[in-house]
Short mmCIF file of C-alpha atoms in Angstrom, two decimals:
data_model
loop_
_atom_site.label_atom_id
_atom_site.label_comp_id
_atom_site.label_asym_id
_atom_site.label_seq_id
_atom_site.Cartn_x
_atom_site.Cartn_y
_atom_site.Cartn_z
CA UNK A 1 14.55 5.16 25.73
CA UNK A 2 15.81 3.18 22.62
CA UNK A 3 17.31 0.01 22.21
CA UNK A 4 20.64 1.31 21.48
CA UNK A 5 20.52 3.15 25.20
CA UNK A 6 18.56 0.76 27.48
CA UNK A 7 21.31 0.24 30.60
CA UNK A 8 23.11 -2.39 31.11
CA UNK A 9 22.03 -5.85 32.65
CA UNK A 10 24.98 -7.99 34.66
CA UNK A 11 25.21 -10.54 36.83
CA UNK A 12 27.25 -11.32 39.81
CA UNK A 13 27.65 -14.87 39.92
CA UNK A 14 30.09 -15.52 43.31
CA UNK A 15 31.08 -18.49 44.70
CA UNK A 16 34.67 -20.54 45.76
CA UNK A 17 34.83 -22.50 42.55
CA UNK A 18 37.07 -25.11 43.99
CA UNK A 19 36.94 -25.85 41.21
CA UNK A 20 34.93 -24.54 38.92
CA UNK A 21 33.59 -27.29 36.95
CA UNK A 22 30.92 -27.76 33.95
CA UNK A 23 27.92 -27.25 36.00
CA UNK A 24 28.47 -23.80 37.02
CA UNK A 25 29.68 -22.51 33.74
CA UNK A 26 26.23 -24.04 32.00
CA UNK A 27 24.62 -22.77 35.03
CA UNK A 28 26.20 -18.71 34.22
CA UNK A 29 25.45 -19.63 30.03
CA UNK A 30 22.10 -20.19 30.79
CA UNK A 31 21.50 -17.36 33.70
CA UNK A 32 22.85 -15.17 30.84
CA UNK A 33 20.24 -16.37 28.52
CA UNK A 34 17.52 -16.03 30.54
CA UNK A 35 17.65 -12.66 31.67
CA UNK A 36 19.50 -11.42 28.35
CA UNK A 37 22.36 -10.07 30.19
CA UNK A 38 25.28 -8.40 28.71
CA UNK A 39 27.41 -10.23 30.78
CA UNK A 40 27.93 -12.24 33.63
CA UNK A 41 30.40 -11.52 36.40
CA UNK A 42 31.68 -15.00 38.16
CA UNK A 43 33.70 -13.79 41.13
CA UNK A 44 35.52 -15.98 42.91
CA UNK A 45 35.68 -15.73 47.01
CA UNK A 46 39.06 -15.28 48.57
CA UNK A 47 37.47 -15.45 52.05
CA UNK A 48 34.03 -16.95 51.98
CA UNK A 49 32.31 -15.49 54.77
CA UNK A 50 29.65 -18.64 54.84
CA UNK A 51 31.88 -21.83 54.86
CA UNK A 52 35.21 -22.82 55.43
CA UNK A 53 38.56 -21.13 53.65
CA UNK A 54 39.25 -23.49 50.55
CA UNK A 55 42.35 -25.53 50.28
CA UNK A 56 43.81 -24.19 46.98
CA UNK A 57 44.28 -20.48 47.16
CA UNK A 58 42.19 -17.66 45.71
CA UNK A 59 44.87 -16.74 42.53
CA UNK A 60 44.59 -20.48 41.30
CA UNK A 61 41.04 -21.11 41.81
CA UNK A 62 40.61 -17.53 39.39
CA UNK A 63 42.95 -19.12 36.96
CA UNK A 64 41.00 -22.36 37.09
CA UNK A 65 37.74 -20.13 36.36
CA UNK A 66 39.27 -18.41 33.44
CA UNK A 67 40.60 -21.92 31.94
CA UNK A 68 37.04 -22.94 31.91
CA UNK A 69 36.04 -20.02 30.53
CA UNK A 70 38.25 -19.55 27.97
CA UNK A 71 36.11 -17.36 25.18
CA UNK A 72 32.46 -17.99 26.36
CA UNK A 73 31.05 -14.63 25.25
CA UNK A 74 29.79 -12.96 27.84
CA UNK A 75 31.24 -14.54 30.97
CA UNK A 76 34.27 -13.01 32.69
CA UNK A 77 36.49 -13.16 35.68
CA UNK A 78 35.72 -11.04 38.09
CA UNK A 79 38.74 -10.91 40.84
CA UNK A 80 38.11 -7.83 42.70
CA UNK A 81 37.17 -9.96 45.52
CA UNK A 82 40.67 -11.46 45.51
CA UNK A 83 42.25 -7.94 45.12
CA UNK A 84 40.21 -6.83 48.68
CA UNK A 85 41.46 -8.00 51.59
CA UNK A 86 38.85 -9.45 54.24
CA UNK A 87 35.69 -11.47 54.14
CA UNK A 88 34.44 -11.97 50.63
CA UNK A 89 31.06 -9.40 51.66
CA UNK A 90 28.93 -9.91 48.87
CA UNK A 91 27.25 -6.24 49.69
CA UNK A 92 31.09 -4.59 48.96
CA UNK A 93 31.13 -6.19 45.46
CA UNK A 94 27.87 -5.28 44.33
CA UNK A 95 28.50 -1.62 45.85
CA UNK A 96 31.59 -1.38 43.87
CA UNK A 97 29.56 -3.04 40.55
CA UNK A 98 27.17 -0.12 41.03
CA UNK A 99 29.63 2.59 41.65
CA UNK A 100 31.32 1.18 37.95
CA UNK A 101 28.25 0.82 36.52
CA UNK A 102 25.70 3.51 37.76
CA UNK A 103 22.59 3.80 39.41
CA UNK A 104 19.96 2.76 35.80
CA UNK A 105 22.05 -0.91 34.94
CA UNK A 106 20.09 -3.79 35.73
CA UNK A 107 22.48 -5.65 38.73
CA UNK A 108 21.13 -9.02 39.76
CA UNK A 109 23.40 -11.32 42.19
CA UNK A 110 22.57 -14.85 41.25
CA UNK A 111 22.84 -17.56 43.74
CA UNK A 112 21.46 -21.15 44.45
CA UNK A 113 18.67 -22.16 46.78
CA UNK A 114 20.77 -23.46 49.26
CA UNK A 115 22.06 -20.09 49.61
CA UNK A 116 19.34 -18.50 49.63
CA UNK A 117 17.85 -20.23 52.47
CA UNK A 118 20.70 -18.13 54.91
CA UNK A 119 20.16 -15.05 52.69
CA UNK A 120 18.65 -13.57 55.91
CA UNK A 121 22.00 -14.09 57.85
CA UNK A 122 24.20 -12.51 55.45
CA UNK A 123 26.20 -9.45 56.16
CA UNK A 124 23.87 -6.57 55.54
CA UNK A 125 21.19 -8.16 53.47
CA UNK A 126 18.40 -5.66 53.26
CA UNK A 127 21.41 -3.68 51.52
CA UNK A 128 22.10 -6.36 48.64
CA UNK A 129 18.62 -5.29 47.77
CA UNK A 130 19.51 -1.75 47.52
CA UNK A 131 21.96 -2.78 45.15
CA UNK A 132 20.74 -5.37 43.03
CA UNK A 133 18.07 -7.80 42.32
CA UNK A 134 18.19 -11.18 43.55
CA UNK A 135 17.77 -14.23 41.47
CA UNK A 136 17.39 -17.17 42.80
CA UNK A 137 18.22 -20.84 40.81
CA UNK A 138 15.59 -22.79 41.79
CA UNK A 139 15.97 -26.48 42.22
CA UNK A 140 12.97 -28.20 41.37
CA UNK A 141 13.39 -31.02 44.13
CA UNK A 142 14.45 -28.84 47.06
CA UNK A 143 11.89 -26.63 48.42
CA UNK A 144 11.35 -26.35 52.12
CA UNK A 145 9.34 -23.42 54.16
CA UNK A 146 11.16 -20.15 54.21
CA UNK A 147 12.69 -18.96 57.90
CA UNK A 148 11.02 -16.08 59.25
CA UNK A 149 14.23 -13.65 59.09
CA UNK A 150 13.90 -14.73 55.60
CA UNK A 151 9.99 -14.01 55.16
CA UNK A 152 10.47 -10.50 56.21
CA UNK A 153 13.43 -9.46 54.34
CA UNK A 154 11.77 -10.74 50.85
CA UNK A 155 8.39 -9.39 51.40
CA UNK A 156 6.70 -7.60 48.81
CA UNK A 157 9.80 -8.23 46.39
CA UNK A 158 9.06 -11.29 44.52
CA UNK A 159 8.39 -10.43 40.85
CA UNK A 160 6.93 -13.23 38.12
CA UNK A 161 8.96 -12.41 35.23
CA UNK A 162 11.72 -11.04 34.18
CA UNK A 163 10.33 -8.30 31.98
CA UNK A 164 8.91 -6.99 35.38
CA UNK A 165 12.27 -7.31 37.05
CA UNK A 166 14.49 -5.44 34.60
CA UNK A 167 11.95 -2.14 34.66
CA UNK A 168 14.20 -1.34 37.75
CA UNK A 169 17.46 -1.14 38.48
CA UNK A 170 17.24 -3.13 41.50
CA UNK A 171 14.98 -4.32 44.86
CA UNK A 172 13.46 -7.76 42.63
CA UNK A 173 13.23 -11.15 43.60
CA UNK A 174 13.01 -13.84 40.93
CA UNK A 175 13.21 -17.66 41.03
CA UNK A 176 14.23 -19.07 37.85
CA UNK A 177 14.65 -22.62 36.63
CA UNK A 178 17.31 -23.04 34.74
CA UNK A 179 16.70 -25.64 31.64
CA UNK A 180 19.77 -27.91 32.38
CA UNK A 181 20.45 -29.21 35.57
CA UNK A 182 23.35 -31.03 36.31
CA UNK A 183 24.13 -32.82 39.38
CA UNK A 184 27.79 -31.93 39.61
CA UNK A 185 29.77 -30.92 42.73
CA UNK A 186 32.54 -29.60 43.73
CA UNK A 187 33.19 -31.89 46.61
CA UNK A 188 32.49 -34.64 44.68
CA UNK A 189 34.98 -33.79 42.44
CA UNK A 190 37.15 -32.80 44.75
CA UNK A 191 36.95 -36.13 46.53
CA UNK A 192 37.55 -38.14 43.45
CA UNK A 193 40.47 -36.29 42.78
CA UNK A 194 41.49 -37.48 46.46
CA UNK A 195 41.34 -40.93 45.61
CA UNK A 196 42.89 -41.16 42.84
CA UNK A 197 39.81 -41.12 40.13
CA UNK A 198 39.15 -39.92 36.88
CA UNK A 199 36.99 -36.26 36.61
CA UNK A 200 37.20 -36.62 33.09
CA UNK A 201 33.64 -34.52 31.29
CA UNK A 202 33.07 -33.37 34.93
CA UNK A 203 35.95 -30.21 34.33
CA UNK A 204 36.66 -28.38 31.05
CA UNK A 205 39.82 -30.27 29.69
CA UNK A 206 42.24 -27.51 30.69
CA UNK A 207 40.95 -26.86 33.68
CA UNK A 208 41.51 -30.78 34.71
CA UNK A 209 44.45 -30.29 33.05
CA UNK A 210 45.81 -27.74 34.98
CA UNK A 211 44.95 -28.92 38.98
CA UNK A 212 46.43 -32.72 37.33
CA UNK A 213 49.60 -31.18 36.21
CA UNK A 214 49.91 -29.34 39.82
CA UNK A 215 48.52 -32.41 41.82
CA UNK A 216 45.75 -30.49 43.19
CA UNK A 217 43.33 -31.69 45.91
CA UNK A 218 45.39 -34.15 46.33
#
């Protein structure tokens, strides 16, 4: 196969972004860089199955995301999770990535290792295998031993590179350490905001612009 017709390579990158701040979008730049994706996918949950419902709805936390966006090549707004009603399932979004994008493209759903740690407990999660790869953003200072559930669903995927993941479509395991690591948070922020304090370089200017304007998590 030639350059010009290797599939496709995209990333789901979900997640409540409330709100999205500068950490996750160098987080999705760099993910993107890494694995040479075409393009990553950052879909925001309308009802995250894993923690509690945000306080600013699912329409302005997308418009936050595609403030801070802006024209990044190769990030987009993903809403389709917004558009479906019921638990944000991460297994429904990849199935309907694959049904767009067909059974060769290289799907990988990106998360942190936090997540991954309750990847196990997840609605259907031998099936987010069956639909993608899994990459997991390692942080360097946070390891801990695996759970068993966890053990068992993983073994024999774990790959070493990423040349190795991307000869299939999906079924891979890969952690990956990101070169910038910023220790930003959304509750954090959100907090500040709550007092009263300044989140200045912690947002994209229009972004803080925007939840300012509407007196967000206030």
């Amino acid at each position: 196969m030639c350059a010009a017709e290797a599939p496709p390579r995209v990333a789901m990158l979900g997640g409540t972004f409330d709100p999205v701040h500068v950490g996750h979008l160098r987080s999705a730049i760099e993910l993107r860089e890494a694995l040479a994706l075409d393009r990553v996918h950052m879909v925001p949950a309308r009802v995250p199955p894993h923690r509690a419902t945000p306080g600013v709805d699912a329409e302005q936390r997308a418009t936050m995301l595609a403030l801070g966006i802006a024209d990044t090549p190769g990030l987009y707004v993903d809403d389709r999770e917004i558009r479906r009603e019921g638990p944000s399932y991460s297994t429904a979004t990849l199935a309907s990535l694959r049904e767009e994008l067909g059974t060769q493209a290289r799907l990988v759903m990106a998360l942190g290792y936090d997540a991954y740690l309750h990847l196990a407990e997840w609605h259907e999660p031998a099936r987010l295998f069956e639909l993608a790869h899994v990459v997991v953003v390692d942080r360097p200072d946070h390891q801990q031993p695996l759970p068993a559930a966890l053990e068992t669903l993983i073994e024999g995927r774990e790959v070493a590179s990423v040349d190795t993941l991307m000869q299939s479509p999906a079924g891979g395991l890969l952690h990956l350490s990101l070169p910038t690591r910023m220790a930003i948070s959304a509750t954090a922020i959100r907090a500040r905001l709550q007092r009263g304090e300044s989140v200045r370089y912690l947002l994209p200017d229009a972004v803080e612009r925007y939840l300012l304007a509407r007196r967000l998590y206030r």
